[in-house]
GROMACS .gro file of C-alpha atoms in nm:
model
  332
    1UNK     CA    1   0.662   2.483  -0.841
    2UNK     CA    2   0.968   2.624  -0.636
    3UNK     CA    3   0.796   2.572  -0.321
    4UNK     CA    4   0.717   2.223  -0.453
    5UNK     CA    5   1.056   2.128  -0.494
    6UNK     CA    6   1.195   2.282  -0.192
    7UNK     CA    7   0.929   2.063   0.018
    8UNK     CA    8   1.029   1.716  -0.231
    9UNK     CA    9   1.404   1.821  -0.177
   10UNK     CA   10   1.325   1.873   0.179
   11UNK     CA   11   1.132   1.538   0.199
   12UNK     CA   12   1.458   1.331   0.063
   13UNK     CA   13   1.682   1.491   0.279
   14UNK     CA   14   1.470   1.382   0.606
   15UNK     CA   15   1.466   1.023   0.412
   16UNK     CA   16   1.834   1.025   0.355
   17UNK     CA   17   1.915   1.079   0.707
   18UNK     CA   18   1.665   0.870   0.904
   19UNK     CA   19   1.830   0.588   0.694
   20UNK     CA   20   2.190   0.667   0.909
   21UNK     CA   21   2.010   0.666   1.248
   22UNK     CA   22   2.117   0.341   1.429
   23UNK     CA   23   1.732   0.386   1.590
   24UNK     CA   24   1.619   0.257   1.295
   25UNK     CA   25   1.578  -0.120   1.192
   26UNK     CA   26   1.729  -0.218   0.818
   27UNK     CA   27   1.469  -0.413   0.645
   28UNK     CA   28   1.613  -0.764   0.561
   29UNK     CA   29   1.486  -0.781   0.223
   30UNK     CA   30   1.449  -1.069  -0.072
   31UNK     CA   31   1.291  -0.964  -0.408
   32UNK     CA   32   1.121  -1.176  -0.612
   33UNK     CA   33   1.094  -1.062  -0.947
   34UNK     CA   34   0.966  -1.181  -1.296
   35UNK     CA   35   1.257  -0.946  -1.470
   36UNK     CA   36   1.183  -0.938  -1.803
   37UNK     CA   37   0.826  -0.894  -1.976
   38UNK     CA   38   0.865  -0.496  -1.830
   39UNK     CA   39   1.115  -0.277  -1.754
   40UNK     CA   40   0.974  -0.155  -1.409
   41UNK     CA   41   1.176  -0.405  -1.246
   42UNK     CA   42   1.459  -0.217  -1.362
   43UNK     CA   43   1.368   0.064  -1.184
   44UNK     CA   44   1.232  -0.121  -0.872
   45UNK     CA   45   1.545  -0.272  -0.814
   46UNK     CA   46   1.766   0.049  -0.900
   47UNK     CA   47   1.523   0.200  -0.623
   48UNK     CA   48   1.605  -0.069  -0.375
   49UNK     CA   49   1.974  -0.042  -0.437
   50UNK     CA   50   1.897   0.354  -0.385
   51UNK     CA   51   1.774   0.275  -0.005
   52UNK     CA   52   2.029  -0.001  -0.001
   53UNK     CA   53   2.345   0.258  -0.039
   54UNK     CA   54   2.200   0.482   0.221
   55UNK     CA   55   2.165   0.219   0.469
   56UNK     CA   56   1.789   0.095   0.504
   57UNK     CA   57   1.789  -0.194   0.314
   58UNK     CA   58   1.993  -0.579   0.361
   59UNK     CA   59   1.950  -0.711   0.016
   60UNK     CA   60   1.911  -1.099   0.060
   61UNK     CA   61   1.844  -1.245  -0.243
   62UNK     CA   62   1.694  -1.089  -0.571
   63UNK     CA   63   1.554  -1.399  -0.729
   64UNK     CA   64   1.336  -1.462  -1.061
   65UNK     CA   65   0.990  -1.582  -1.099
   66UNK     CA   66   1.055  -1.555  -1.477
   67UNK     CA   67   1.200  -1.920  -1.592
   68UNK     CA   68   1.313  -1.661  -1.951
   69UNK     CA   69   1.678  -1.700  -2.041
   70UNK     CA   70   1.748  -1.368  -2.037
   71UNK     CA   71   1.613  -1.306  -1.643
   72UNK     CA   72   1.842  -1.388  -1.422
   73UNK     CA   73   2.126  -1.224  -1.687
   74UNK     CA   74   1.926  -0.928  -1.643
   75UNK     CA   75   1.911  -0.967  -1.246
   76UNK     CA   76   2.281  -0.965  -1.221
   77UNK     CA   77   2.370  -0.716  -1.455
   78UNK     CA   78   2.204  -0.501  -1.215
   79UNK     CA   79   2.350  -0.658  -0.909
   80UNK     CA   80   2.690  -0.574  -1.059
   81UNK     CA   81   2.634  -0.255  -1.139
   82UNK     CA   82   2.548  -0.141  -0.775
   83UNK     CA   83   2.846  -0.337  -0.653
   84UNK     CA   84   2.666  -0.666  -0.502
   85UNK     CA   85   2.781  -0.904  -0.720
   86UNK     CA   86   2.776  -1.152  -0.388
   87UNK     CA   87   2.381  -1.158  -0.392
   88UNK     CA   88   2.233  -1.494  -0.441
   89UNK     CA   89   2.039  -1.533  -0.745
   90UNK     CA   90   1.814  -1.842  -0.804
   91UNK     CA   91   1.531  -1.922  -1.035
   92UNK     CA   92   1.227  -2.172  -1.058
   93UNK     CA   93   1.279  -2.545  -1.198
   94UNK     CA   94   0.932  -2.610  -1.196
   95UNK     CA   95   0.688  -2.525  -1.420
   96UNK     CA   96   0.652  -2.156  -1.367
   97UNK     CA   97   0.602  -1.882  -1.674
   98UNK     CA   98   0.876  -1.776  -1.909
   99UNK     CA   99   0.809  -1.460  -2.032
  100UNK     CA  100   1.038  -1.169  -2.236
  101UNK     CA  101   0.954  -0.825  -2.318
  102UNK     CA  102   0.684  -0.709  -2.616
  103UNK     CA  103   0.918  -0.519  -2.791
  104UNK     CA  104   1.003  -0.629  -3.117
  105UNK     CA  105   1.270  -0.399  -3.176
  106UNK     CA  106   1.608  -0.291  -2.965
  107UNK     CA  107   1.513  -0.596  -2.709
  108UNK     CA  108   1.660  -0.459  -2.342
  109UNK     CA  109   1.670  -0.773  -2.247
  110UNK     CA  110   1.892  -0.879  -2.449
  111UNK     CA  111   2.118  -0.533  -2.494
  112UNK     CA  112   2.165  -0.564  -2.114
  113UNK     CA  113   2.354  -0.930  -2.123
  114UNK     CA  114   2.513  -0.840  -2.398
  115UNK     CA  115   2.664  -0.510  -2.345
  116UNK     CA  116   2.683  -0.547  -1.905
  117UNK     CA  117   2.872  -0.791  -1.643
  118UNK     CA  118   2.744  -1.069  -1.495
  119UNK     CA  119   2.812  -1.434  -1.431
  120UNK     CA  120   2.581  -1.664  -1.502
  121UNK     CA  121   2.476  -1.724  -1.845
  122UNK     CA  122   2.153  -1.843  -1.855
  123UNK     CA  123   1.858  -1.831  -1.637
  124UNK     CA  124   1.820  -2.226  -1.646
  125UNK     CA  125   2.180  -2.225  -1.524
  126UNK     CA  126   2.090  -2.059  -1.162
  127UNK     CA  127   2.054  -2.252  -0.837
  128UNK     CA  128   1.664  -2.342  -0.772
  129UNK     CA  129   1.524  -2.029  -0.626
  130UNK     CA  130   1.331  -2.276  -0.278
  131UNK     CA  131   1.671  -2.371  -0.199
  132UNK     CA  132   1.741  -2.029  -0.228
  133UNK     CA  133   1.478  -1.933  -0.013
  134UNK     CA  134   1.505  -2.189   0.235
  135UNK     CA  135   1.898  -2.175   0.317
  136UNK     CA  136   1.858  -1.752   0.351
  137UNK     CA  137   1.535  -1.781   0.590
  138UNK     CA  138   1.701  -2.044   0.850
  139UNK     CA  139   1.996  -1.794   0.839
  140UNK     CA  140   1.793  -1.520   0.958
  141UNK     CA  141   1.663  -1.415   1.306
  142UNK     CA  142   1.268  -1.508   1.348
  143UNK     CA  143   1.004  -1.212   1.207
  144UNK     CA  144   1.319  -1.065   1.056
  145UNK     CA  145   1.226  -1.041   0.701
  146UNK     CA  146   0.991  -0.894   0.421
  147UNK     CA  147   0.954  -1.053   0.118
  148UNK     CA  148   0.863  -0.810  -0.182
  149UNK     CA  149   0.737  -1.005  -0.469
  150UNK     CA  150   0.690  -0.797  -0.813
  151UNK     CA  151   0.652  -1.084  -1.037
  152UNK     CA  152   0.438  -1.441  -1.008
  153UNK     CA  153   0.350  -1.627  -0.691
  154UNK     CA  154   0.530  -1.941  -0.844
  155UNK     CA  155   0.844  -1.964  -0.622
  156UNK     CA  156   0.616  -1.874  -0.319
  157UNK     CA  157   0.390  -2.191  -0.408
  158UNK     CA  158   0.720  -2.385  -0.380
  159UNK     CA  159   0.862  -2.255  -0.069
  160UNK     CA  160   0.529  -2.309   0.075
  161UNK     CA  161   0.541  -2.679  -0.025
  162UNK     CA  162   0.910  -2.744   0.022
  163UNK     CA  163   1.021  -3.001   0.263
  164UNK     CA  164   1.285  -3.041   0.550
  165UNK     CA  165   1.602  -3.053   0.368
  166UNK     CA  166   1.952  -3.006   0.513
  167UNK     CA  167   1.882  -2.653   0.607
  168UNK     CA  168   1.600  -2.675   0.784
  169UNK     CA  169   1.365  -2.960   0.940
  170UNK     CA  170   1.060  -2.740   0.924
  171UNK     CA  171   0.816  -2.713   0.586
  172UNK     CA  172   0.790  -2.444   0.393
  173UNK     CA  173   0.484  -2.324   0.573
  174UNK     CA  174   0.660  -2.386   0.908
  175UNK     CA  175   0.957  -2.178   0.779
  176UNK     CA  176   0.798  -1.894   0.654
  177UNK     CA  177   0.581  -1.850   0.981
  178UNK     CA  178   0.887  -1.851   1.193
  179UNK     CA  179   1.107  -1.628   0.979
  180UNK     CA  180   0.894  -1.382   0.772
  181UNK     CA  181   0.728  -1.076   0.907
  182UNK     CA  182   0.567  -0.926   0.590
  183UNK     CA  183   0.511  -1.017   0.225
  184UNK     CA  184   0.422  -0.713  -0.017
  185UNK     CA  185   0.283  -0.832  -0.344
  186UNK     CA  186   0.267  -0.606  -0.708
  187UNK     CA  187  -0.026  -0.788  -0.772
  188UNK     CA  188  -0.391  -0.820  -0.819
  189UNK     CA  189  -0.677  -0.478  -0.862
  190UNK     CA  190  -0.860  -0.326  -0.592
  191UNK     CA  191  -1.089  -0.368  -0.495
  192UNK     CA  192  -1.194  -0.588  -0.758
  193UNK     CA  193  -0.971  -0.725  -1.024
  194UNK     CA  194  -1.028  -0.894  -1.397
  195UNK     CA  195  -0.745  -1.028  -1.399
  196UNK     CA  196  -0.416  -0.855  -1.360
  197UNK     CA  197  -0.105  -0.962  -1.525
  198UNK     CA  198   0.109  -1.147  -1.232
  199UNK     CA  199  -0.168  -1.297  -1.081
  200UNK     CA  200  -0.305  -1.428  -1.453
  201UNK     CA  201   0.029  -1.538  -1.516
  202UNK     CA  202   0.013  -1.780  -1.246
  203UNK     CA  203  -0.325  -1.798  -1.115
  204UNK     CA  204  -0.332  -2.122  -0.950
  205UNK     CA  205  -0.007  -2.046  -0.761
  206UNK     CA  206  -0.150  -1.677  -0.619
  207UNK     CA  207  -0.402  -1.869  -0.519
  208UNK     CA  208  -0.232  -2.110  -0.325
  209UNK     CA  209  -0.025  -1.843  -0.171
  210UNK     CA  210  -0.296  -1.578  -0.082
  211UNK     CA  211  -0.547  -1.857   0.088
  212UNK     CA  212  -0.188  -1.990   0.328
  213UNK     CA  213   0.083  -1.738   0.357
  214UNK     CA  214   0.126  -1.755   0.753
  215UNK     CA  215   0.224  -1.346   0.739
  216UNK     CA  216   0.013  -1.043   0.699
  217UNK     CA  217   0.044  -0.970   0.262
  218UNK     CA  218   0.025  -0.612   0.160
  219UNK     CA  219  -0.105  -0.586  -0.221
  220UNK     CA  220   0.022  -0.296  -0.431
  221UNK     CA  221  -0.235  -0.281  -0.705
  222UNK     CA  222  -0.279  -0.221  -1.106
  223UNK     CA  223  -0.426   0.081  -1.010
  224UNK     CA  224  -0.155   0.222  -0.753
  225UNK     CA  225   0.148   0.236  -0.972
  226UNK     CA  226  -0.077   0.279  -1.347
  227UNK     CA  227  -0.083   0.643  -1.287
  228UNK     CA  228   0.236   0.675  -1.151
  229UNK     CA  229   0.506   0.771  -1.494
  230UNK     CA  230   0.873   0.758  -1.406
  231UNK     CA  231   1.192   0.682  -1.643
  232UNK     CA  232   1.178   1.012  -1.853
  233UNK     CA  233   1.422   1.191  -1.643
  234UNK     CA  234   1.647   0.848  -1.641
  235UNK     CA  235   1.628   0.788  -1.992
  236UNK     CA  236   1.780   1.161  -2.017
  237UNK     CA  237   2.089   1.127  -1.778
  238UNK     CA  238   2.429   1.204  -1.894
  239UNK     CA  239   2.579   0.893  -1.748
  240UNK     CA  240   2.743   0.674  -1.966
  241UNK     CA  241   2.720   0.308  -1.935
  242UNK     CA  242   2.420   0.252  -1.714
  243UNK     CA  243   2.229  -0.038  -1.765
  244UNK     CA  244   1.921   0.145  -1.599
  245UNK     CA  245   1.918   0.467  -1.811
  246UNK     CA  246   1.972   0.187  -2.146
  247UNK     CA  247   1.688  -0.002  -2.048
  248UNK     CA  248   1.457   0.305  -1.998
  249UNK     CA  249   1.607   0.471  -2.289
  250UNK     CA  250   1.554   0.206  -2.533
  251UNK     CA  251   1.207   0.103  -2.420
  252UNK     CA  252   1.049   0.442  -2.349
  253UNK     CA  253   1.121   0.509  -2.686
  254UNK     CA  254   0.889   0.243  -2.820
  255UNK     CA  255   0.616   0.331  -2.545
  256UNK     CA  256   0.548   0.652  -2.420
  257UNK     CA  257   0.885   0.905  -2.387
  258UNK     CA  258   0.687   1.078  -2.070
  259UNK     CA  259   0.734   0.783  -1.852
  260UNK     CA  260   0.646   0.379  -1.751
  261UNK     CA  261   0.381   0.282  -1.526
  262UNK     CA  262   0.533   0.223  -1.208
  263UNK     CA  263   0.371  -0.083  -1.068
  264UNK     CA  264   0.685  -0.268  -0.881
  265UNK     CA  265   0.860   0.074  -0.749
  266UNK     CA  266   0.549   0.121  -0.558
  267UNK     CA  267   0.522  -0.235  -0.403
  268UNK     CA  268   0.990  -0.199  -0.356
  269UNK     CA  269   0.907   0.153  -0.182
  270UNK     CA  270   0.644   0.005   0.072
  271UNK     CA  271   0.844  -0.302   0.136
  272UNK     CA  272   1.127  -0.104   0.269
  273UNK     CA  273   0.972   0.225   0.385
  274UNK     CA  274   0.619   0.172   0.470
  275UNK     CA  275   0.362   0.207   0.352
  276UNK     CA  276   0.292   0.572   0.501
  277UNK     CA  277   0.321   0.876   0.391
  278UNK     CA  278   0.245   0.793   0.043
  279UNK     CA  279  -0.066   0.543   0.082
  280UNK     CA  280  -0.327   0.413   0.377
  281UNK     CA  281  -0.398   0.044   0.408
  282UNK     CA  282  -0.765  -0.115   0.367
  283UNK     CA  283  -0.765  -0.461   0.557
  284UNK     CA  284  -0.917  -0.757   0.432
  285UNK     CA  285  -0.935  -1.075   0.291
  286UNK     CA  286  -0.856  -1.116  -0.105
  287UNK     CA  287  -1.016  -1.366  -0.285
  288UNK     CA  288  -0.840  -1.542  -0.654
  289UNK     CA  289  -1.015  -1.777  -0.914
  290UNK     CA  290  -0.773  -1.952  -1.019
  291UNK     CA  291  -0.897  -2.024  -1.356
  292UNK     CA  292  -0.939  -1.662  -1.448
  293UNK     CA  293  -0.738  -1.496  -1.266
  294UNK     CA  294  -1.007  -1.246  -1.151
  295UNK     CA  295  -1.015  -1.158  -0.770
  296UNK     CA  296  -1.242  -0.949  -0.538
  297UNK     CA  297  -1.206  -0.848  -0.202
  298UNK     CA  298  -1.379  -0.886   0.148
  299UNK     CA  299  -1.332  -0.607   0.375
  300UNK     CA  300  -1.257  -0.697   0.700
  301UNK     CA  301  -1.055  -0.488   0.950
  302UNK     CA  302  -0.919  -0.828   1.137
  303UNK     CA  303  -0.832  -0.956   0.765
  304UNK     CA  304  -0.465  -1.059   0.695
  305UNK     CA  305  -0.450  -0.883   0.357
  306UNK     CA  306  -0.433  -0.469   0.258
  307UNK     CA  307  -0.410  -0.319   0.030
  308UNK     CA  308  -0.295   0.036  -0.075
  309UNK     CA  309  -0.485   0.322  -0.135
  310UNK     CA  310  -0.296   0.662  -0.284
  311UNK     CA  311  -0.276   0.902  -0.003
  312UNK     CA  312   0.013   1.140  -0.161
  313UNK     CA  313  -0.108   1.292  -0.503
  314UNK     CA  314   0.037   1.086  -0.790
  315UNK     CA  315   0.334   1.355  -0.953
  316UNK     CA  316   0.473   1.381  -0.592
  317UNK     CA  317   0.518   0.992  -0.534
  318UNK     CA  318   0.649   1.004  -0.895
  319UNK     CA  319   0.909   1.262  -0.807
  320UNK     CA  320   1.014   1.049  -0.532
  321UNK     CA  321   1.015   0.744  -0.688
  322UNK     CA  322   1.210   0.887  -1.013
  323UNK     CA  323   1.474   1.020  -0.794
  324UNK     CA  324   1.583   0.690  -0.612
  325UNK     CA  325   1.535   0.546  -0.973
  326UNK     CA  326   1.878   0.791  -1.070
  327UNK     CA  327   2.029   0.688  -0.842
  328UNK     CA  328   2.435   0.561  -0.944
  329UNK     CA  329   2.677   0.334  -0.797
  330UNK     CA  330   2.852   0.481  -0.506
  331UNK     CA  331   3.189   0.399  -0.661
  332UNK     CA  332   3.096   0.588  -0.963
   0.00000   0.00000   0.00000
């Protein structure tokens, strides 16, 4: 176990200070998330804003998929807790799911509103997440950025159909070939699936998107981060006033006090560190029924699509995973 440790503390070390090399690019991130109906999201973004403070990360936008009340609340709360209270928010006005967590009692989603700062008071109230999208991509340089979705494909579906408007006079489609260089996607099972949660959600929208996303989409499965427990160690922390160790305290209570799945923090970590050492690819070409949900897989090593296999064993991607996830304000 001592060796262990000394080769994880090594690892992070090695992390931390690639992240200050000038050699190597910052991922231009936005996050798409459905905050709300789970807590990893909490943790995925507390990981990003980990990798953010140490320099390998441009945060964007952190935008909801989740049309709930309480999402976008939630979104900021966290944005103000890591200091980037300037990070455009935005949110679908379409039709698009509204979903809020399955616990019945001590709701995190609505302690963290509640108790936290943030400025906008209701999802409904934020700007519409393609504008969003479209005014950040025409900023950017071409190929510059990765899109890391961890909720439904809904505002994707959008940008895809969106118009010229006054900040751009290319489509959606047009737009996201010219600007976007990778999409990874919590989503789907590999390498068939019966229908996992944020493709279910909004099946006829991850359809549309898988079948005409211009970019090469990496899929972080139900099966990468099931196995994968973080939050205990978070839920114990002696910080005060942390909307991260609340959330994780309150809910792991109510689920299992040795940890949460860890389905987004996988997809966050890939999006911004790649996808090796922890996992290989397999490429291919995913396939969605967008009545069911349900999708299978064609392998095909000229295919668009991967997705991740676990090439790390599972309690040492956990240890790195939980230790971005304690990760405090630098202020603080």
């Amino acid at each position: 176990m001592k060796k262990y440790l000394i080769l994880l503390f090594s690892f992070l070390l090695l992390a931390c200070g690639k992240a200050k090399n000038s050699d190597i690019p910052i991922v231009n991130l936005i996050l798409d998330t459905d905050m709300g109906p789970d807590y990893d999201d909490v943790g995925a973004m507390t990981l990003m804003y980990a990798l953010a403070d140490s320099g390998q990360v441009n945060i964007l936008a952190t935008l909801s998929s989740n049309k709930d009340e309480q999402a976008i609340p939630c979104i900021e709360v966290i944005n103000e807790y890591f200091e980037r209270s300037n990070i455009p928010v935005g949110a679908p006005k379409n039709i698009a799911p509204s979903l809020t967590t399955w616990h019945k009692e001590s709701k995190w989603t609505d302690y963290l509103p509640s108790h936290f700062k943030h400025k906008t008071h209701k999802t409904s109230d934020a700007p519409d997440a393609v504008q969003v999208y479209r005014q950040i991509l025409s900023q950017q340089q071409d190929t510059s950025v990765t899109i890391c979705t961890i909720g439904f494909f809904s505002n994707l579906k959008y940008l895809l159909e969106s118009q010229p408007d006054q900040y751009s006079p290319l489509n959606g489609t047009e737009l996201v070939r010219q600007k976007v260089k990778l999409l990874v996607s919590m989503a789907g099972e590999f390498p068939t699936g019966r229908g996992e949660f944020n493709i279910k959600c909004d099946a006829p929208a991850a359809k549309k998107v898988v079948e005409t996303w211009p970019s090469r989409i990496i899929f972080s499965g139900f099966e990468i981060g099931k196995d994968i427990l973080t939050g205990k160690e978070v839920a114990q922390m002696s910080i005060k006033n942390s909307p991260i160790k609340d959330a994780y305290q309150m809910s792991l209570s109510q689920d299992n006090p040795e940890g949460r799945n860890s389905w987004d923090q996988t997809a966050v970590l890939v999006a911004i560190k790649g996808y090796k050492p922890y996992f290989k690819i397999k490429l291919g070409t995913i396939q969605i029924n967008d009545t069911t949900g349900t999708n299978q897989w064609i392998d095909d090593t000229a295919g668009k699509h991967a997705y991740l296999i676990k090439e790390m064993p599972e309690p040492e991607i956990a240890a790195i995973i939980e230790n971005y996830m304690k990760h405090q304000p630098l202020k603080k």
